[in-house]
C-alpha positions as YAML, in Angstrom:
chain: A
units: angstrom
residues:
- id: 1
  name: MET
  ca: [103.14, 117.86, 19.52]
- id: 2
  name: ALA
  ca: [99.58, 118.93, 20.17]
- id: 3
  name: GLU
  ca: [97.85, 117.69, 23.29]
- id: 4
  name: ASN
  ca: [95.23, 115.04, 22.53]
- id: 5
  name: SER
  ca: [91.59, 115.84, 23.25]
- id: 6
  name: ASP
  ca: [91.33, 113.48, 26.24]
- id: 7
  name: ALA
  ca: [94.28, 115.11, 27.97]
- id: 8
  name: ALA
  ca: [92.96, 118.57, 27.16]
- id: 9
  name: GLN
  ca: [89.58, 117.70, 28.63]
- id: 10
  name: ALA
  ca: [91.26, 116.18, 31.69]
- id: 11
  name: ARG
  ca: [93.19, 119.42, 32.18]
- id: 12
  name: VAL
  ca: [89.93, 121.42, 32.09]
- id: 13
  name: PHE
  ca: [88.32, 119.06, 34.62]
- id: 14
  name: ALA
  ca: [91.40, 119.25, 36.84]
- id: 15
  name: ASP
  ca: [91.22, 123.05, 36.80]
- id: 16
  name: MET
  ca: [87.53, 122.92, 37.69]
- id: 17
  name: LEU
  ca: [88.16, 120.45, 40.52]
- id: 18
  name: THR
  ca: [91.00, 122.60, 41.84]
- id: 19
  name: ALA
  ca: [88.73, 125.65, 41.92]
- id: 20
  name: GLU
  ca: [85.98, 123.67, 43.68]
- id: 21
  name: ILE
  ca: [88.52, 122.37, 46.22]
- id: 22
  name: ALA
  ca: [89.51, 125.95, 47.03]
- id: 23
  name: ALA
  ca: [85.86, 126.96, 47.42]
- id: 24
  name: ALA
  ca: [85.06, 123.96, 49.63]
- id: 25
  name: SER
  ca: [88.10, 124.68, 51.80]
- id: 26
  name: SER
  ca: [86.91, 128.24, 52.26]
- id: 27
  name: ARG
  ca: [83.41, 127.07, 53.20]
- id: 28
  name: ILE
  ca: [84.89, 124.69, 55.77]
- id: 29
  name: GLU
  ca: [86.95, 127.47, 57.33]
- id: 30
  name: ASP
  ca: [83.89, 129.73, 57.46]
- id: 31
  name: SER
  ca: [81.71, 127.05, 59.07]
- id: 32
  name: GLU
  ca: [84.37, 126.17, 61.62]
- id: 33
  name: GLN
  ca: [84.84, 129.83, 62.49]
- id: 34
  name: LEU
  ca: [81.07, 130.29, 62.93]
- id: 35
  name: ALA
  ca: [80.93, 127.15, 65.09]
- id: 36
  name: ARG
  ca: [83.69, 128.49, 67.35]
- id: 37
  name: LYS
  ca: [81.95, 131.85, 67.60]
- id: 38
  name: ALA
  ca: [78.64, 130.18, 68.48]
- id: 39
  name: LEU
  ca: [80.38, 128.17, 71.18]
- id: 40
  name: ARG
  ca: [81.97, 131.32, 72.64]
- id: 41
  name: VAL
  ca: [78.61, 133.08, 72.91]
- id: 42
  name: GLY
  ca: [76.82, 130.00, 74.25]
- id: 43
  name: ASP
  ca: [74.65, 129.24, 71.23]
- id: 44
  name: SER
  ca: [74.79, 125.45, 71.25]
- id: 45
  name: ARG
  ca: [72.26, 124.97, 68.44]
- id: 46
  name: SER
  ca: [74.26, 127.13, 66.05]
- id: 47
  name: HIS
  ca: [77.47, 125.48, 67.18]
- id: 48
  name: VAL
  ca: [76.10, 122.03, 66.33]
- id: 49
  name: TRP
  ca: [74.65, 123.21, 63.01]
- id: 50
  name: HIS
  ca: [77.89, 124.86, 61.85]
- id: 51
  name: SER
  ca: [79.99, 121.93, 63.08]
- id: 52
  name: ASP
  ca: [77.76, 119.53, 61.14]
- id: 53
  name: GLU
  ca: [78.00, 121.78, 58.08]
- id: 54
  name: ALA
  ca: [81.80, 121.78, 58.32]
- id: 55
  name: GLN
  ca: [81.79, 117.98, 58.53]
- id: 56
  name: THR
  ca: [79.55, 117.71, 55.48]
- id: 57
  name: GLN
  ca: [81.83, 120.06, 53.55]
- id: 58
  name: LYS
  ca: [84.87, 118.00, 54.60]
- id: 59
  name: GLN
  ca: [83.27, 114.88, 53.15]
- id: 60
  name: SER
  ca: [82.70, 116.75, 49.90]
- id: 61
  name: LEU
  ca: [86.29, 118.00, 49.98]
- id: 62
  name: TYR
  ca: [87.65, 114.47, 50.41]
- id: 63
  name: GLU
  ca: [85.57, 113.32, 47.43]
- id: 64
  name: LEU
  ca: [86.86, 116.21, 45.30]
- id: 65
  name: HIS
  ca: [90.44, 115.28, 46.20]
- id: 66
  name: ARG
  ca: [89.71, 111.64, 45.36]
- id: 67
  name: GLN
  ca: [88.37, 112.64, 41.95]
- id: 68
  name: LEU
  ca: [91.37, 114.88, 41.26]
- id: 69
  name: ASP
  ca: [93.79, 112.12, 42.30]
- id: 70
  name: ALA
  ca: [92.02, 109.63, 40.03]
- id: 71
  name: LEU
  ca: [92.17, 112.08, 37.14]
- id: 72
  name: ARG
  ca: [95.88, 112.69, 37.69]
- id: 73
  name: ASN
  ca: [96.54, 108.95, 37.90]
- id: 74
  name: ARG
  ca: [94.77, 108.44, 34.58]
- id: 75
  name: PHE
  ca: [96.40, 111.47, 32.96]
- id: 76
  name: PRO
  ca: [99.79, 112.07, 34.64]
- id: 77
  name: ALA
  ca: [100.51, 115.07, 32.41]
- id: 78
  name: VAL
  ca: [97.62, 116.97, 34.01]
...
């Protein structure tokens, strides 16, 4: 049986969200690494900036996960 159009669209959105989750996770790791490096070299301004950036990215990541969970609850086959 062919997949209905709603489920097919949900699958595309889920794939897009999964890719964005991977990208956001990578950005978080990069920001956290830069924050640690700034702390090691005594650059407190950069440390704060990168730490804040990591926190902002984490909030985005949580929202992406929430959206993906909602999509999967609505379309369990996804």
